[in-house]
Short mmCIF file of C-alpha atoms in Angstrom, two decimals:
data_model
loop_
_atom_site.label_atom_id
_atom_site.label_comp_id
_atom_site.label_asym_id
_atom_site.label_seq_id
_atom_site.Cartn_x
_atom_site.Cartn_y
_atom_site.Cartn_z
CA MET V 12 -87.80 -84.84 -23.17
CA LYS V 13 -85.62 -87.74 -22.20
CA ARG V 14 -85.94 -86.53 -18.73
CA SER V 15 -89.74 -86.54 -18.86
CA PHE V 16 -89.74 -90.11 -20.20
CA LEU V 17 -87.37 -91.13 -17.53
CA VAL V 18 -89.54 -89.45 -14.81
CA LEU V 19 -92.71 -90.87 -16.38
CA GLY V 20 -91.13 -94.38 -16.50
CA LEU V 21 -89.79 -94.23 -12.89
CA LEU V 22 -93.33 -93.15 -11.75
CA SER V 23 -95.14 -95.88 -13.48
CA PHE V 24 -92.56 -98.47 -12.23
CA SER V 25 -92.81 -97.09 -8.63
CA THR V 26 -96.65 -97.35 -8.75
CA THR V 27 -96.64 -100.91 -10.00
CA CYS V 28 -94.14 -101.74 -7.23
CA PHE V 29 -96.15 -100.20 -4.57
CA GLY V 30 -99.40 -101.89 -5.78
CA GLN V 31 -97.62 -105.32 -5.72
CA THR V 32 -96.09 -104.60 -2.33
CA THR V 33 -99.54 -103.67 -0.85
CA THR V 34 -101.12 -106.93 -2.14
CA THR V 35 -98.32 -109.09 -0.84
CA ASP V 36 -98.44 -107.19 2.63
CA ALA V 37 -102.22 -108.06 2.93
CA GLN V 38 -101.71 -111.56 1.97
CA THR V 39 -98.89 -111.90 4.48
CA LEU V 40 -100.90 -110.25 7.19
CA GLN V 41 -103.98 -112.42 6.43
CA ALA V 42 -102.43 -115.65 7.76
CA PRO V 43 -101.42 -114.36 11.28
CA LEU V 44 -104.66 -112.55 11.45
CA SER V 45 -106.72 -115.69 10.85
CA GLU V 46 -104.50 -117.52 13.40
CA ILE V 47 -105.07 -114.83 16.04
CA ARG V 48 -108.81 -115.02 15.42
CA LEU V 49 -108.71 -118.82 15.87
CA LEU V 50 -106.75 -118.64 19.07
CA ARG V 51 -109.22 -115.96 20.35
CA GLN V 52 -112.14 -118.29 19.63
CA ASP V 53 -110.23 -121.19 21.27
CA MET V 54 -109.71 -119.08 24.36
CA GLN V 55 -113.32 -118.05 24.54
CA THR V 56 -114.35 -121.67 24.26
CA THR V 57 -111.96 -122.74 26.96
CA THR V 58 -113.21 -119.92 29.17
CA ILE V 59 -116.83 -120.94 28.71
CA ALA V 60 -116.06 -124.55 29.43
CA ALA V 61 -114.11 -123.55 32.62
CA GLN V 62 -116.98 -121.33 33.79
CA ARG V 63 -119.54 -124.11 33.12
CA ALA V 64 -117.37 -126.53 35.19
CA GLN V 65 -117.29 -124.09 38.00
CA PHE V 66 -121.03 -123.63 37.91
CA SER V 67 -121.57 -127.42 37.96
CA SER V 68 -119.26 -127.74 40.94
CA THR V 69 -121.11 -124.94 42.77
CA GLY V 70 -124.30 -126.78 42.00
CA CYS V 71 -122.91 -129.98 43.44
CA ARG V 72 -121.90 -128.32 46.67
CA GLY V 73 -125.32 -126.86 46.90
CA ARG V 74 -127.01 -130.20 46.45
CA LYS V 75 -124.73 -131.71 49.13
CA ARG V 76 -125.53 -128.87 51.70
CA LEU V 77 -129.32 -129.32 50.92
CA SER V 78 -129.02 -132.98 51.44
CA ARG V 79 -127.27 -132.68 54.84
CA ALA V 80 -129.75 -130.09 56.05
CA SER V 81 -132.56 -132.39 54.95
CA GLN V 82 -130.90 -135.30 56.87
CA ARG V 83 -130.41 -133.24 59.99
CA LEU V 84 -134.14 -132.34 59.78
CA ASP V 85 -135.23 -135.93 59.40
CA ASP V 86 -132.95 -136.85 62.33
CA ALA V 87 -134.47 -134.29 64.50
CA ARG V 88 -137.99 -135.31 63.60
CA ASP V 89 -137.13 -139.09 64.35
CA LYS V 90 -135.58 -138.19 67.74
CA LEU V 91 -138.76 -136.22 68.65
CA ALA V 92 -141.03 -139.06 67.60
CA ARG V 93 -139.06 -141.42 69.88
CA ILE V 94 -139.33 -139.00 72.73
CA GLN V 95 -143.05 -138.78 72.11
CA ASP V 96 -143.42 -142.61 72.00
CA GLU V 97 -141.51 -142.93 75.25
CA ARG V 98 -143.50 -140.29 76.99
CA LYS V 99 -146.82 -141.99 75.97
CA HIS V 100 -145.41 -145.36 77.36
CA VAL V 101 -144.31 -143.80 80.67
CA ALA V 102 -147.74 -142.13 80.82
CA SER V 103 -149.37 -145.43 80.36
CA ASP V 104 -147.33 -147.02 83.01
CA VAL V 105 -148.19 -144.18 85.49
CA LYS V 106 -151.91 -144.77 84.82
CA GLN V 107 -151.67 -148.52 84.99
CA THR V 108 -149.71 -148.41 88.33
CA GLU V 109 -152.07 -145.83 89.86
CA ASP V 110 -155.15 -147.88 88.81
CA PHE V 111 -153.49 -150.95 90.31
CA ILE V 112 -152.82 -149.09 93.70
CA ASN V 113 -156.32 -147.76 93.82
CA ASN V 114 -158.28 -150.89 92.80
CA THR V 115 -156.45 -153.48 94.71
CA GLU V 116 -155.75 -154.27 98.44
CA ASN V 117 -152.07 -154.17 98.76
CA PRO V 118 -149.93 -154.64 101.86
CA ALA V 119 -148.40 -151.33 103.11
CA THR V 120 -144.92 -152.17 101.91
CA GLN V 121 -145.97 -153.08 98.47
CA ARG V 122 -148.22 -150.14 98.33
CA LYS V 123 -145.13 -147.77 99.30
CA GLU V 124 -143.14 -149.42 96.58
CA LEU V 125 -145.75 -148.87 94.04
CA GLU V 126 -146.30 -145.25 95.05
CA ASP V 127 -142.40 -144.76 94.85
CA ARG V 128 -142.58 -146.21 91.42
CA VAL V 129 -145.49 -143.86 90.36
CA ARG V 130 -143.41 -140.86 91.68
CA GLN V 131 -140.34 -142.05 89.63
CA LEU V 132 -142.51 -142.51 86.53
CA LYS V 133 -144.07 -139.07 87.01
CA THR V 134 -140.63 -137.57 87.33
CA ARG V 135 -139.56 -139.37 84.25
CA LEU V 136 -142.70 -138.17 82.44
CA GLU V 137 -142.01 -134.51 83.40
CA LEU V 138 -138.47 -134.87 82.06
CA LEU V 139 -139.74 -136.35 78.80
CA GLU V 140 -142.39 -133.52 78.37
CA SER V 141 -139.79 -130.95 79.09
CA GLU V 142 -137.42 -132.49 76.57
CA GLU V 143 -140.12 -132.93 74.05
CA GLN V 144 -141.06 -129.18 74.27
CA GLN V 145 -137.38 -128.12 74.00
CA ARG V 146 -136.83 -130.33 70.92
CA GLN V 147 -139.98 -129.04 69.30
CA THR V 148 -138.89 -125.56 69.52
CA ARG V 149 -135.01 -126.01 69.14
CA GLU V 150 -134.74 -128.97 66.72
CA ILE V 151 -137.72 -128.84 64.60
CA GLU V 152 -138.40 -125.14 64.10
CA ARG V 153 -134.81 -124.10 63.75
CA PRO V 154 -133.69 -126.93 61.32
CA SER V 155 -136.85 -126.70 59.31
CA ASN V 156 -136.37 -122.87 58.87
CA ASN V 157 -132.69 -123.58 58.20
CA PHE V 158 -133.74 -126.23 55.72
CA GLU V 159 -136.32 -124.03 54.06
CA ARG V 160 -133.75 -121.21 53.83
CA LYS V 161 -131.16 -123.64 52.27
CA ARG V 162 -133.86 -124.91 49.80
CA LEU V 163 -134.79 -121.43 48.82
CA ASP V 164 -131.02 -120.51 48.45
CA TRP V 165 -130.49 -123.65 46.30
CA SER V 166 -133.51 -122.73 44.11
CA ASP V 167 -132.08 -119.17 43.65
CA LEU V 168 -128.64 -120.60 42.95
CA ARG V 169 -130.15 -123.11 40.34
CA ASP V 170 -131.94 -120.22 38.67
CA GLN V 171 -128.84 -118.12 38.50
CA LEU V 172 -126.81 -121.12 37.12
CA GLU V 173 -129.32 -121.77 34.43
CA ARG V 174 -129.38 -118.12 33.40
CA LEU V 175 -125.62 -118.12 33.33
CA ASP V 176 -125.37 -121.28 31.49
CA LYS V 177 -127.78 -119.91 28.86
CA ALA V 178 -125.61 -116.80 28.58
CA LEU V 179 -122.54 -118.88 28.16
CA GLU V 180 -124.15 -121.18 25.59
CA ASN V 181 -125.19 -118.10 23.69
CA ALA V 182 -121.71 -116.59 23.91
CA SER V 183 -120.41 -119.96 22.71
CA ARG V 184 -122.64 -119.88 19.74
CA ARG V 185 -121.75 -116.43 18.77
CA THR V 186 -118.05 -117.22 18.83
CA ALA V 187 -118.41 -120.45 16.99
CA GLY V 188 -120.63 -118.87 14.42
CA GLY V 189 -118.46 -115.80 14.11
CA PRO V 190 -116.65 -114.88 10.95
CA ARG V 191 -113.66 -117.03 10.09
CA GLU V 192 -111.11 -115.43 7.86
#
């Protein structure tokens, strides 16, 4: 009987000790677990901030490229406009000189000089017309297509960045609103 009391006492004592040990272990583990959760949230927040910064940087580069393409297109159009103005001016000079030759009596030497001038002006006019055509095809169509492509690329990139930013914002809210223990 003494033995049974002794066994019963040991069993009740050991159960009480194990129960206390379990509670103490859970409390001891709770603090590191909370710290790990907070560190995880901080890492997620830092990652989200870094991704947003990267997206912002990409957006800046895209805007700069679009701006440069726009500037090149404007420059090409300005150059073409100058060539067209010069061509019109030379064509007007040719007409005035021809009219002067045809409507006035000029000495043979002056007439020859004027006719040489008309030939030079017509040669210059042909060169300007050729250059105008080349610029229209080479510098207007290609840059405008390039500009349009870059504008569309920028639009697509901006849409992607907005979607990613929203996804990051949602992820940030989830981690910030997550359980804190």
